[in-house]
C-alpha positions as a LaTeX table, in Angstrom:
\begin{tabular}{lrrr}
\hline
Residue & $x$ (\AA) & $y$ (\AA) & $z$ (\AA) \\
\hline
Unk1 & $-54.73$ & 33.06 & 30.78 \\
Unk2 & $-52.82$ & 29.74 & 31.49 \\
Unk3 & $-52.23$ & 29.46 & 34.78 \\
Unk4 & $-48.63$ & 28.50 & 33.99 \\
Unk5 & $-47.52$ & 31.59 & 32.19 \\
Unk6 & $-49.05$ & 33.22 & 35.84 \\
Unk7 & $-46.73$ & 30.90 & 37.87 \\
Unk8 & $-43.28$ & 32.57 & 38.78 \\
Unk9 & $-42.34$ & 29.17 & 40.82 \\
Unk10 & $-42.77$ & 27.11 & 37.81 \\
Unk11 & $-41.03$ & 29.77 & 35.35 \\
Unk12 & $-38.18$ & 30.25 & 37.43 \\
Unk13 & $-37.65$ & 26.68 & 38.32 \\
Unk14 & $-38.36$ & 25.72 & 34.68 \\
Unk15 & $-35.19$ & 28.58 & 33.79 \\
Unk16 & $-33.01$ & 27.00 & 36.43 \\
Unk17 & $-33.41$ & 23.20 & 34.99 \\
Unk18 & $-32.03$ & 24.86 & 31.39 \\
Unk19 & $-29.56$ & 26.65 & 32.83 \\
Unk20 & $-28.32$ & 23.53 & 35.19 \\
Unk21 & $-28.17$ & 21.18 & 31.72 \\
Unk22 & $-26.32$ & 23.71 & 30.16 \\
Unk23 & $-23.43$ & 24.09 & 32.77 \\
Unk24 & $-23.96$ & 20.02 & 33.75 \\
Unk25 & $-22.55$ & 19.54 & 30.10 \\
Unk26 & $-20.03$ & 21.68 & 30.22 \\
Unk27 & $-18.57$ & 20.46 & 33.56 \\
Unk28 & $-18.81$ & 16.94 & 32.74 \\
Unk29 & $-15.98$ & 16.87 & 30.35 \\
Unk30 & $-13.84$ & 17.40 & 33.91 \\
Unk31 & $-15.72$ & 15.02 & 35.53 \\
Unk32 & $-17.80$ & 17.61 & 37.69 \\
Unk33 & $-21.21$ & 18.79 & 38.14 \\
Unk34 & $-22.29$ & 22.14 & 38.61 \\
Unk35 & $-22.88$ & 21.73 & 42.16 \\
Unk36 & $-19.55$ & 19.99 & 43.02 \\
Unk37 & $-17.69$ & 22.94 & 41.20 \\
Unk38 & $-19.48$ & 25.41 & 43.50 \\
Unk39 & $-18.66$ & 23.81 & 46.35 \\
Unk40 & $-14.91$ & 23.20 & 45.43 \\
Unk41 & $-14.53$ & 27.18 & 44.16 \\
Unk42 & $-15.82$ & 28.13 & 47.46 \\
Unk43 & $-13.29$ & 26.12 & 49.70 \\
Unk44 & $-10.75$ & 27.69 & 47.42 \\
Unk45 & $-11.79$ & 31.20 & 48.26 \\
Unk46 & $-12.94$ & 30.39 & 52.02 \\
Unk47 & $-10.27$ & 27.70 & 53.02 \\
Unk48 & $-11.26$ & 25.23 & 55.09 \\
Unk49 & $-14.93$ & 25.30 & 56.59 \\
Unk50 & $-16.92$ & 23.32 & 59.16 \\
Unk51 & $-20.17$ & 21.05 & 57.43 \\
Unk52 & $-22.43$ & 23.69 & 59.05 \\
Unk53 & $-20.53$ & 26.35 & 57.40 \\
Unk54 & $-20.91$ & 25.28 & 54.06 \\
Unk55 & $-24.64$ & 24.14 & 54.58 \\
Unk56 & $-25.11$ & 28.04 & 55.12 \\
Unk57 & $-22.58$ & 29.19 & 52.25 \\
Unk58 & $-24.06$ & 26.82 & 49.58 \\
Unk59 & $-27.32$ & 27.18 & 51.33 \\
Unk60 & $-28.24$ & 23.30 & 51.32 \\
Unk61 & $-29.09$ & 20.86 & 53.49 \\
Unk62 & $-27.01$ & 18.97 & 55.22 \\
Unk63 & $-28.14$ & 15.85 & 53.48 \\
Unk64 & $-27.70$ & 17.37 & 49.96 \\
Unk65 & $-24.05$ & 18.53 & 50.94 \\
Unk66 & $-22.70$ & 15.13 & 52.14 \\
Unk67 & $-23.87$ & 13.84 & 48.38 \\
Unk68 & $-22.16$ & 16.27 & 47.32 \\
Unk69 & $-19.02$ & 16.07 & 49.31 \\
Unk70 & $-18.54$ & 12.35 & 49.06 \\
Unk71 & $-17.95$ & 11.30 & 45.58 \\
Unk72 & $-15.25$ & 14.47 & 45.96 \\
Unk73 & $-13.72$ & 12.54 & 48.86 \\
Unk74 & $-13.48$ & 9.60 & 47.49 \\
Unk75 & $-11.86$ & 10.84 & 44.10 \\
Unk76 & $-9.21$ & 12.81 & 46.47 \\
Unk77 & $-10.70$ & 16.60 & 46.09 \\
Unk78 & $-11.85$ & 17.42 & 49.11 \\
Unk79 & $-10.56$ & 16.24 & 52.44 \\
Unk80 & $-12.20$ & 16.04 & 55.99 \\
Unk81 & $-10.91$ & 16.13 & 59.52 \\
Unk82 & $-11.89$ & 15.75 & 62.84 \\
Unk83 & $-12.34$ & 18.72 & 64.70 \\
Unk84 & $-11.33$ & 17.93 & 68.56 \\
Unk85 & $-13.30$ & 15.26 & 70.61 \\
Unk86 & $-16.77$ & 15.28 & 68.26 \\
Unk87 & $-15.93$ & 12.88 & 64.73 \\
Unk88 & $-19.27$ & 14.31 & 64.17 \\
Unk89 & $-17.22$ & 17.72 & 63.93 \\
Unk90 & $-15.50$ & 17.49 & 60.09 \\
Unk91 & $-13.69$ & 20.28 & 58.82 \\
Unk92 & $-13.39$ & 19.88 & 54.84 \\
Unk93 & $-10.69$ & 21.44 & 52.48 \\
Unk94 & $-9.84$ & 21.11 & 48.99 \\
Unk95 & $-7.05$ & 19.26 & 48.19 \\
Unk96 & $-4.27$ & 19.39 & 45.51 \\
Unk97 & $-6.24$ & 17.38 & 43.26 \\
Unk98 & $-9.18$ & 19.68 & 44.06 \\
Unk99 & $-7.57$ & 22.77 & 42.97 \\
Unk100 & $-6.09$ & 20.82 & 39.54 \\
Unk101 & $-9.38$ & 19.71 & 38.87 \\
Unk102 & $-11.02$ & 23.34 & 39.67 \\
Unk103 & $-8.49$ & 24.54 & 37.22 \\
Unk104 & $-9.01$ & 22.85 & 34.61 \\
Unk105 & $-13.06$ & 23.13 & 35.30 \\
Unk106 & $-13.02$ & 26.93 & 34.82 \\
Unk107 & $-12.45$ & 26.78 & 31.30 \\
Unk108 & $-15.74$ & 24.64 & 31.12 \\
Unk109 & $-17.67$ & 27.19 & 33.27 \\
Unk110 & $-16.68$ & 30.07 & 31.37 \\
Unk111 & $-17.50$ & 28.49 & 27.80 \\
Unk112 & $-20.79$ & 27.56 & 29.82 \\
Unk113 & $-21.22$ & 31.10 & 30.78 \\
Unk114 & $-20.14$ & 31.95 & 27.06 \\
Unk115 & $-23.04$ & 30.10 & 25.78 \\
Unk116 & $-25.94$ & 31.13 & 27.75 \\
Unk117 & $-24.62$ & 34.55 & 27.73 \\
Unk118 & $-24.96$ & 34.88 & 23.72 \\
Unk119 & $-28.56$ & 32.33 & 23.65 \\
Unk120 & $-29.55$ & 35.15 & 26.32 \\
Unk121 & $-27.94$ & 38.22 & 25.38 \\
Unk122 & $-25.21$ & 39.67 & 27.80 \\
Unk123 & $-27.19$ & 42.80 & 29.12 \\
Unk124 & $-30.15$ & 40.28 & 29.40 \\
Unk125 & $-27.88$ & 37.88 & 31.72 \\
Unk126 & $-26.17$ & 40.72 & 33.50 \\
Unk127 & $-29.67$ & 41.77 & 34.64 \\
Unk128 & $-30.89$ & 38.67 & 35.37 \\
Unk129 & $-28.06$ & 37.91 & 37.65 \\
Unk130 & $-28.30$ & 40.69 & 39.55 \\
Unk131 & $-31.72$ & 40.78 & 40.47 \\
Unk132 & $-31.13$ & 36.87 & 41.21 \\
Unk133 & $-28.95$ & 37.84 & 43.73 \\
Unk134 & $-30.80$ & 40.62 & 45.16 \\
Unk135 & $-33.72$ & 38.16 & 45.87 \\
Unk136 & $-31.46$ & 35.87 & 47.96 \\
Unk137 & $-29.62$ & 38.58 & 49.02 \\
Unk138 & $-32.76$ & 40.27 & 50.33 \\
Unk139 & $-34.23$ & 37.01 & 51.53 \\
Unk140 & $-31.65$ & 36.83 & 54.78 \\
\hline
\end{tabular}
């Protein structure tokens, strides 16, 4: 047998590139990218959280998070503070612009979601999702 029809790395990340394109050209008629929306949706259910806590939430590093975070600065969706006498400290929030541009975002997601759910078959994706998040759930 093929070695990569064996290979559950390769599969999976092979799944995850598809399903990244997908929502990537959804979210781009607001301007966003998949991972910029997730970040953004979770300040607006968390409030404001500390660099660390977000590098935990979204589970990145550091480094991929401040990529992610600046070009949402500098177009005035998120916002970062000081916290006390360490600059090194931020504490980032969404803004008002943020939250418009989240808005207007979800419709993209959920034709997104739309899509892959009938190319996949709802049951299918229901499925998949939840043993997705059993793995990472399970992996703490």
């Amino acid at each position: 047998m093929d070695v990569q029809f064996d290979d559950d790395c390769f599969a999976i990340r092979q799944a995850a590139r598809f399903v990244s394109q997908l929502y990537d050209r959804h979210l781009a008629n607001v301007g966003l990218t998949i991972t910029q929306f997730s970040l953004l949706s979770r300040l607006r259910r968390c409030g404001p959280m500390t660099m660390r806590q977000l590098t935990e939430a979204m589970r990145m590093q550091r480094t991929s998070l401040v990529r992610t975070i600046q070009p949402l600065r500098r177009n005035g969706l998120v916002s970062s503070e000081s916290l006390g006498a360490d600059a090194r400290a931020l504490s980032i929030s969404i803004t008002d612009e943020g939250e418009a541009r989240l808005s207007e975002g979800r419709k993209h997601w959920h034709a997104a979601q739309a899509e892959f759910e009938h190319k996949f078959g709802e049951r299918r994706a229901a499925a998949l999702r939840g043993e997705l998040f059993a793995m990472t759930r399970d992996s703490v």
